[in-house]
PDB file of N, CA and C in Angstrom:
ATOM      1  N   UNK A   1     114.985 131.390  77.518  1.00 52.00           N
ATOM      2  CA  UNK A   1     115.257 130.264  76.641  1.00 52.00           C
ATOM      3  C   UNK A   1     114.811 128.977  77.337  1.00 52.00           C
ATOM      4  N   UNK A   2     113.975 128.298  76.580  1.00 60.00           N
ATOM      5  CA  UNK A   2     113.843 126.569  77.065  1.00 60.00           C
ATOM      6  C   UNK A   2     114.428 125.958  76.653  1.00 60.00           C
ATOM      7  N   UNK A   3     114.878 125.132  77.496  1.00 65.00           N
ATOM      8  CA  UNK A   3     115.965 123.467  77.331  1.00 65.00           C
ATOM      9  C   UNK A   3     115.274 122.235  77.977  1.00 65.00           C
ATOM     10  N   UNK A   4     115.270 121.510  77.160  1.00 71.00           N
ATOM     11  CA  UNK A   4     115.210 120.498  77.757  1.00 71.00           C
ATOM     12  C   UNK A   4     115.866 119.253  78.570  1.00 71.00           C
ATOM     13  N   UNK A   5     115.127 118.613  79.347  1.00 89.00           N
ATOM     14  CA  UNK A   5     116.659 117.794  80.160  1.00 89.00           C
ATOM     15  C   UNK A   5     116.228 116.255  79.681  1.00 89.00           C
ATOM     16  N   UNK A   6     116.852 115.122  80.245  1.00 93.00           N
ATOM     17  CA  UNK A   6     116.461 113.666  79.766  1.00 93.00           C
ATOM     18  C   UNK A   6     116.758 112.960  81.501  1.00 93.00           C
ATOM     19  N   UNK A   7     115.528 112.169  81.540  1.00 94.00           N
ATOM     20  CA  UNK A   7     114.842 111.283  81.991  1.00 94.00           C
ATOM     21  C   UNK A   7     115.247 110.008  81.894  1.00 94.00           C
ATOM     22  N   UNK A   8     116.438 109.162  82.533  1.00 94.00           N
ATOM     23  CA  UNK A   8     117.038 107.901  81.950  1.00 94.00           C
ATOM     24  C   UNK A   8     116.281 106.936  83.212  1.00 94.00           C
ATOM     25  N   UNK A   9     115.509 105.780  83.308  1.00 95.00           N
ATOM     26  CA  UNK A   9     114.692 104.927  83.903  1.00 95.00           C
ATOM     27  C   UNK A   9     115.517 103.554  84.098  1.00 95.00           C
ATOM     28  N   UNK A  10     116.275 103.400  84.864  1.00 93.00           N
ATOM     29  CA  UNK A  10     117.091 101.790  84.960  1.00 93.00           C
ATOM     30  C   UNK A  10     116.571 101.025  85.163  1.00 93.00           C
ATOM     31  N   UNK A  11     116.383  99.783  85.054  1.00 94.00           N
ATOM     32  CA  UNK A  11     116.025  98.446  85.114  1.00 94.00           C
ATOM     33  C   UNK A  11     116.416  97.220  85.632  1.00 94.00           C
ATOM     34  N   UNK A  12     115.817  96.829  86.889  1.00 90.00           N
ATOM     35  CA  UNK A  12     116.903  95.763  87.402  1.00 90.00           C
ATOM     36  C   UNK A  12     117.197  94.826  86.380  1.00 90.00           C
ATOM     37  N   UNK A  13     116.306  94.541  85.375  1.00 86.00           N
ATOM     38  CA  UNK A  13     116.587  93.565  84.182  1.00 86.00           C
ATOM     39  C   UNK A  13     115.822  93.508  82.685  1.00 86.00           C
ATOM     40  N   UNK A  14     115.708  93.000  81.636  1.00 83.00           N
ATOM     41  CA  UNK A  14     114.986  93.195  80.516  1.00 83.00           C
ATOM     42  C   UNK A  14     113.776  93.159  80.634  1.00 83.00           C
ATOM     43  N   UNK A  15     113.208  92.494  81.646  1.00 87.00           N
ATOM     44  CA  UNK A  15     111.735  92.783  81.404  1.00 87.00           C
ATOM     45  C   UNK A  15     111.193  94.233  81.501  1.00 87.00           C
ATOM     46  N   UNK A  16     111.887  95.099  82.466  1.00 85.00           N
ATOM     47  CA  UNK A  16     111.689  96.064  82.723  1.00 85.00           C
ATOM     48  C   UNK A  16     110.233  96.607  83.698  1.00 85.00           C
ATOM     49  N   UNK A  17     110.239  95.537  84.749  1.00 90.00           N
ATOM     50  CA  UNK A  17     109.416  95.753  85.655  1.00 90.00           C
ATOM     51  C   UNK A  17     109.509  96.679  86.841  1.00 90.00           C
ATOM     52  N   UNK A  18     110.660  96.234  87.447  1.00 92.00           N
ATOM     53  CA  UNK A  18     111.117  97.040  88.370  1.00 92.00           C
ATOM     54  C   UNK A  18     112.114  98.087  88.443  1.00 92.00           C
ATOM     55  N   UNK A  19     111.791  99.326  88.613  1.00 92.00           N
ATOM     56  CA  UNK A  19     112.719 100.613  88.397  1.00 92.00           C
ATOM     57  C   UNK A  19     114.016 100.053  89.505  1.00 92.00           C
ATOM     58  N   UNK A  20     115.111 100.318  89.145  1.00 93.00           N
ATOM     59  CA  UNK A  20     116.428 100.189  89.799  1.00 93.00           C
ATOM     60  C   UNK A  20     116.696 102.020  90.515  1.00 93.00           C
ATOM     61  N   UNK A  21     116.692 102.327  89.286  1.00 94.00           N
ATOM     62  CA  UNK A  21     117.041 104.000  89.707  1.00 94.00           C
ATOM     63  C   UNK A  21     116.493 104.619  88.878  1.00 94.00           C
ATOM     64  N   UNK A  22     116.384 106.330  89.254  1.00 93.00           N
ATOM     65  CA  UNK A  22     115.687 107.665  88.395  1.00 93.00           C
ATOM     66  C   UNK A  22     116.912 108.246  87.977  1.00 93.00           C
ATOM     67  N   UNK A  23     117.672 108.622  86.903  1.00 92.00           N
ATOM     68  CA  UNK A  23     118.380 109.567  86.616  1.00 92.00           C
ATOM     69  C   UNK A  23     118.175 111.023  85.953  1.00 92.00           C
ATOM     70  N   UNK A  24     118.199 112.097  86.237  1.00 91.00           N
ATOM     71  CA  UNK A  24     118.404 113.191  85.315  1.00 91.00           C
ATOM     72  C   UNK A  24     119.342 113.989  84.932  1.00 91.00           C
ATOM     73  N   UNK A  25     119.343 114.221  83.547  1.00 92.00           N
ATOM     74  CA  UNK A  25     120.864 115.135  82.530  1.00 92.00           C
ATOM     75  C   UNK A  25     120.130 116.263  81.804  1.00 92.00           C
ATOM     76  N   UNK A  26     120.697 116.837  82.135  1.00 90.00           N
ATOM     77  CA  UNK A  26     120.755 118.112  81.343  1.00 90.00           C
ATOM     78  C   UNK A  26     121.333 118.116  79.721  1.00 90.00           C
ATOM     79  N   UNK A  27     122.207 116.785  79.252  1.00 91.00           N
ATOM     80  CA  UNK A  27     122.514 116.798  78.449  1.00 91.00           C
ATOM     81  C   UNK A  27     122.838 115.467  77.918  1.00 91.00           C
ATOM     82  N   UNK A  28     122.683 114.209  76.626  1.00 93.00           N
ATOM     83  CA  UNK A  28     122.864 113.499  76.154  1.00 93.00           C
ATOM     84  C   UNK A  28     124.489 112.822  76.407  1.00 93.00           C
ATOM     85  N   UNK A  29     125.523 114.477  76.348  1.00 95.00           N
ATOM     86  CA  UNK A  29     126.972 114.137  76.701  1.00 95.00           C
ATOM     87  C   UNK A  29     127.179 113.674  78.276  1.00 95.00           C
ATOM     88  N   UNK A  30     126.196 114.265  79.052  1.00 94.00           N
ATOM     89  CA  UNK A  30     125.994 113.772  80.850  1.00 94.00           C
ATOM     90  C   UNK A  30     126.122 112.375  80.708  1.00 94.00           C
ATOM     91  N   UNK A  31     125.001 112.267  80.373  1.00 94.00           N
ATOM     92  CA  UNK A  31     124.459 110.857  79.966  1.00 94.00           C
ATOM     93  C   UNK A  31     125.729 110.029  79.570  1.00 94.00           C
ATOM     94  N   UNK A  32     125.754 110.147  78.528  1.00 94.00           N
ATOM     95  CA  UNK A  32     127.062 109.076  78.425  1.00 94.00           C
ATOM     96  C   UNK A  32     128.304 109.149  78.761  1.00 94.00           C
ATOM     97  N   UNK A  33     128.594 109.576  79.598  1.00 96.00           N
ATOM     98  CA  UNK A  33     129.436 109.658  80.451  1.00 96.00           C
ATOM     99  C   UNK A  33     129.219 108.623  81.881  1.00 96.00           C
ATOM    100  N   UNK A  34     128.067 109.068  82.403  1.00 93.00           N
ATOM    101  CA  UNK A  34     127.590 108.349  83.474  1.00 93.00           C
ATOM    102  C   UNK A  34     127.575 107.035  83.242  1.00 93.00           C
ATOM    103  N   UNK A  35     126.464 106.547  81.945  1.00 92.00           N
ATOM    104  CA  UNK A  35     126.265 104.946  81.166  1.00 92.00           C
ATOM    105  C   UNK A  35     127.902 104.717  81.245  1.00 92.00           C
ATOM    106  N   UNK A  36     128.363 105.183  80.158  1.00 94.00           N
ATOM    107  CA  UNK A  36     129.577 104.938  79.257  1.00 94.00           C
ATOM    108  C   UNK A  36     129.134 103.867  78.175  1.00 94.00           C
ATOM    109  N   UNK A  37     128.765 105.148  77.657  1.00 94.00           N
ATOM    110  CA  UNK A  37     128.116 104.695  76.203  1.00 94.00           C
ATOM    111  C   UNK A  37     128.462 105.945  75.225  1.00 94.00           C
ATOM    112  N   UNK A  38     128.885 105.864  74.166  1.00 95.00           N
ATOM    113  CA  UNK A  38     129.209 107.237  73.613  1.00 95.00           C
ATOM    114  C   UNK A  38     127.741 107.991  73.249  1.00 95.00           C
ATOM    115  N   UNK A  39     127.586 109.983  73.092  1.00 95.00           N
ATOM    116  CA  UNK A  39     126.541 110.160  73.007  1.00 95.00           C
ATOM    117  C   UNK A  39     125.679 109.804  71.698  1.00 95.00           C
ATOM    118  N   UNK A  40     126.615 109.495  70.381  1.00 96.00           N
ATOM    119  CA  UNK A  40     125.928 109.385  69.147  1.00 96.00           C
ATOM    120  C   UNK A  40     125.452 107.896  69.537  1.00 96.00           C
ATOM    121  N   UNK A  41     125.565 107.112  70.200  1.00 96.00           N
ATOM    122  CA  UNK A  41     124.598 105.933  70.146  1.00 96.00           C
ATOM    123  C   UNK A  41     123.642 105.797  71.235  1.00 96.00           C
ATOM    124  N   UNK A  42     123.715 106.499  72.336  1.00 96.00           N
ATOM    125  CA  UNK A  42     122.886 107.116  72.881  1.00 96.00           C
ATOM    126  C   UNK A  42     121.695 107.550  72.294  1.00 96.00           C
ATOM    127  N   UNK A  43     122.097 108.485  71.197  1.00 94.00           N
ATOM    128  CA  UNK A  43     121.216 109.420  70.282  1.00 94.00           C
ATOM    129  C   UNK A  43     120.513 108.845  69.381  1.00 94.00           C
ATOM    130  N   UNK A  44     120.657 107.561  68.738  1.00 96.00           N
ATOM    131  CA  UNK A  44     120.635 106.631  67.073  1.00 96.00           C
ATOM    132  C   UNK A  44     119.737 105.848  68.358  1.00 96.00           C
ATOM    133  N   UNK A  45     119.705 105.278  69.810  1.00 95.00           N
ATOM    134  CA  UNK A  45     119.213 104.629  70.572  1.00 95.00           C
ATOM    135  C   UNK A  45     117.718 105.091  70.743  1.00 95.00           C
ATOM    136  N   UNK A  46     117.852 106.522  71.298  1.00 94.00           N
ATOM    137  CA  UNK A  46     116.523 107.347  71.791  1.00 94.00           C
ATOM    138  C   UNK A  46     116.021 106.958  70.435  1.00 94.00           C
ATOM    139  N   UNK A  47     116.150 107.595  69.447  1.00 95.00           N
ATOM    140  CA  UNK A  47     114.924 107.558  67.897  1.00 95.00           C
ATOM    141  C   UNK A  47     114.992 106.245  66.905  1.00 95.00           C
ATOM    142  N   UNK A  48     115.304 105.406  67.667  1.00 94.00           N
ATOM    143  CA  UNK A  48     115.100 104.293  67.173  1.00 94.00           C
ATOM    144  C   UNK A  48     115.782 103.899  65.314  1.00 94.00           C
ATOM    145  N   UNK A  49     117.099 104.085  66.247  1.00 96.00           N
ATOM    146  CA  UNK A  49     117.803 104.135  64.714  1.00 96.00           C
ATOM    147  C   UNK A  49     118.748 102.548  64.817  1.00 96.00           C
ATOM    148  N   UNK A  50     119.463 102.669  65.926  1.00 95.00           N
ATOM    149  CA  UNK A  50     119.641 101.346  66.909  1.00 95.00           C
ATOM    150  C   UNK A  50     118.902 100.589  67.107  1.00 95.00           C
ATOM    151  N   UNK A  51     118.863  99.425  68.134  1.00 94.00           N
ATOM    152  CA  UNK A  51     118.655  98.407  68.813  1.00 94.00           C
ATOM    153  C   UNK A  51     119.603  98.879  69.838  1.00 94.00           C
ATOM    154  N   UNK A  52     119.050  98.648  71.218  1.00 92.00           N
ATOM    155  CA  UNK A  52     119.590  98.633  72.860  1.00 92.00           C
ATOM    156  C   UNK A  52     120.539  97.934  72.564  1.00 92.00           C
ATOM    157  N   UNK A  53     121.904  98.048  73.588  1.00 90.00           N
ATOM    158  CA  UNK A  53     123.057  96.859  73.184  1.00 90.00           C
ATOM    159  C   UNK A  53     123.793  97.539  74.816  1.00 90.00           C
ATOM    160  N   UNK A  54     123.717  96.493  75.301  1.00 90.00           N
ATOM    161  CA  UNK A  54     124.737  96.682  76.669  1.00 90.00           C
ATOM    162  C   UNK A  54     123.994  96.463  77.736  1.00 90.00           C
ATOM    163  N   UNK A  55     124.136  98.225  78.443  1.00 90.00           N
ATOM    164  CA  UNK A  55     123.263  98.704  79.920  1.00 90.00           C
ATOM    165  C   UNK A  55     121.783  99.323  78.964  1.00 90.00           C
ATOM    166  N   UNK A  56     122.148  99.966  78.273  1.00 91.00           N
ATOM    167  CA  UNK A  56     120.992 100.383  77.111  1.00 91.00           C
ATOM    168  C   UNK A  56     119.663  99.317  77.240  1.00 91.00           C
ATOM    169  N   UNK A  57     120.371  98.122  77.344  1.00 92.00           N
ATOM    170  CA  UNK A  57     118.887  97.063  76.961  1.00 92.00           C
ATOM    171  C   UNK A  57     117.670  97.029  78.612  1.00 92.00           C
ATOM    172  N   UNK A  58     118.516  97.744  79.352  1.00 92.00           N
ATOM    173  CA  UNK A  58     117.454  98.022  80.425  1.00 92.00           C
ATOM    174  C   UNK A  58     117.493  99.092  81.225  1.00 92.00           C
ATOM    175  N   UNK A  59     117.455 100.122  79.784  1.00 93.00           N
ATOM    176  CA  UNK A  59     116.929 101.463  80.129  1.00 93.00           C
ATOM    177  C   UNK A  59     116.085 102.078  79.388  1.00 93.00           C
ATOM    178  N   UNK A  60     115.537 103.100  79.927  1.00 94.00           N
ATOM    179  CA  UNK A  60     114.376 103.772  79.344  1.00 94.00           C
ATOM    180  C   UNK A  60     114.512 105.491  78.966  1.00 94.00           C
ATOM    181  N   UNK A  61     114.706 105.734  78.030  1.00 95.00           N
ATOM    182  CA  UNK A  61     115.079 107.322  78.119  1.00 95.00           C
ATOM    183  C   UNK A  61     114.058 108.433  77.631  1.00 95.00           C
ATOM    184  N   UNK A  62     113.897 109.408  78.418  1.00 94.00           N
ATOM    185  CA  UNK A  62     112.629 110.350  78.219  1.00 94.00           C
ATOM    186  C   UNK A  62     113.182 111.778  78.236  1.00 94.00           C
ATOM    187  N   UNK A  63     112.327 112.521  77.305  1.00 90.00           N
ATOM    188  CA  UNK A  63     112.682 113.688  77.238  1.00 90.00           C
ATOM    189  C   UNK A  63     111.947 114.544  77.873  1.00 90.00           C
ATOM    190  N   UNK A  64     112.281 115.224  79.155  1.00 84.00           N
ATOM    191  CA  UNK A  64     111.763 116.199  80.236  1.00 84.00           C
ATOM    192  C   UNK A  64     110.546 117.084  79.537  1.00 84.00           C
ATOM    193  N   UNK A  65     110.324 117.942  80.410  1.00 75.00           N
ATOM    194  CA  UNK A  65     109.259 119.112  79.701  1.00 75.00           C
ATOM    195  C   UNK A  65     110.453 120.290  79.993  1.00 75.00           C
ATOM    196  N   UNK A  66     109.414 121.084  78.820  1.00 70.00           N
ATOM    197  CA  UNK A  66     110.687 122.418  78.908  1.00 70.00           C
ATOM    198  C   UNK A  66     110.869 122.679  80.200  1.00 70.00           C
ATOM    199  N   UNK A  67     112.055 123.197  80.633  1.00 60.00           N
ATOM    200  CA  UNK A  67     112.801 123.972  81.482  1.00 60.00           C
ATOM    201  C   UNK A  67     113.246 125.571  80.829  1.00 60.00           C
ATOM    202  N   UNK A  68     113.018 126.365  82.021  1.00 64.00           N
ATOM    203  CA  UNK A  68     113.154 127.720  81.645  1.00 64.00           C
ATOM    204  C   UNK A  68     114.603 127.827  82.503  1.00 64.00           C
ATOM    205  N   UNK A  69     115.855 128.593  81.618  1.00 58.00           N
ATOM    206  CA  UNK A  69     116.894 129.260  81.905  1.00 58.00           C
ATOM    207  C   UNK A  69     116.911 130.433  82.378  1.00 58.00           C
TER     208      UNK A  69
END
């Protein structure tokens, strides 16, 4: 089975020049836990259903390549 993991890119600030930190999750619920951001806006965030609002506004989130279980 493939899964995929997510790729979160921090930002010392909005411009988004300089990487702060690399994070990786195995799961959207990781994720917001770590942020503290709940995962459904997390989720409405990634596909552009939102606007960034918080720590969100200087981050970057990517979806890994498959991973094999």
């Amino acid at each position: 089975m493939k899964r995929y993991g997510w790729v979160l890119y921090l930002f010392d600030n909005d411009d988004k020049k300089e990487i702060f930190k690399i994070m990786e999750f195995k799961t959207i619920k990781e994720l917001s836990y770590v942020v503290g951001v709940s995962p459904t806006i997390i989720s409405n965030w990634y596909h552009g259903l939102i606007n960034p609002r918080g720590v969100l506004k200087n981050c970057t989130l990517v979806q890994s390549i498959p991973i094999d279980c």
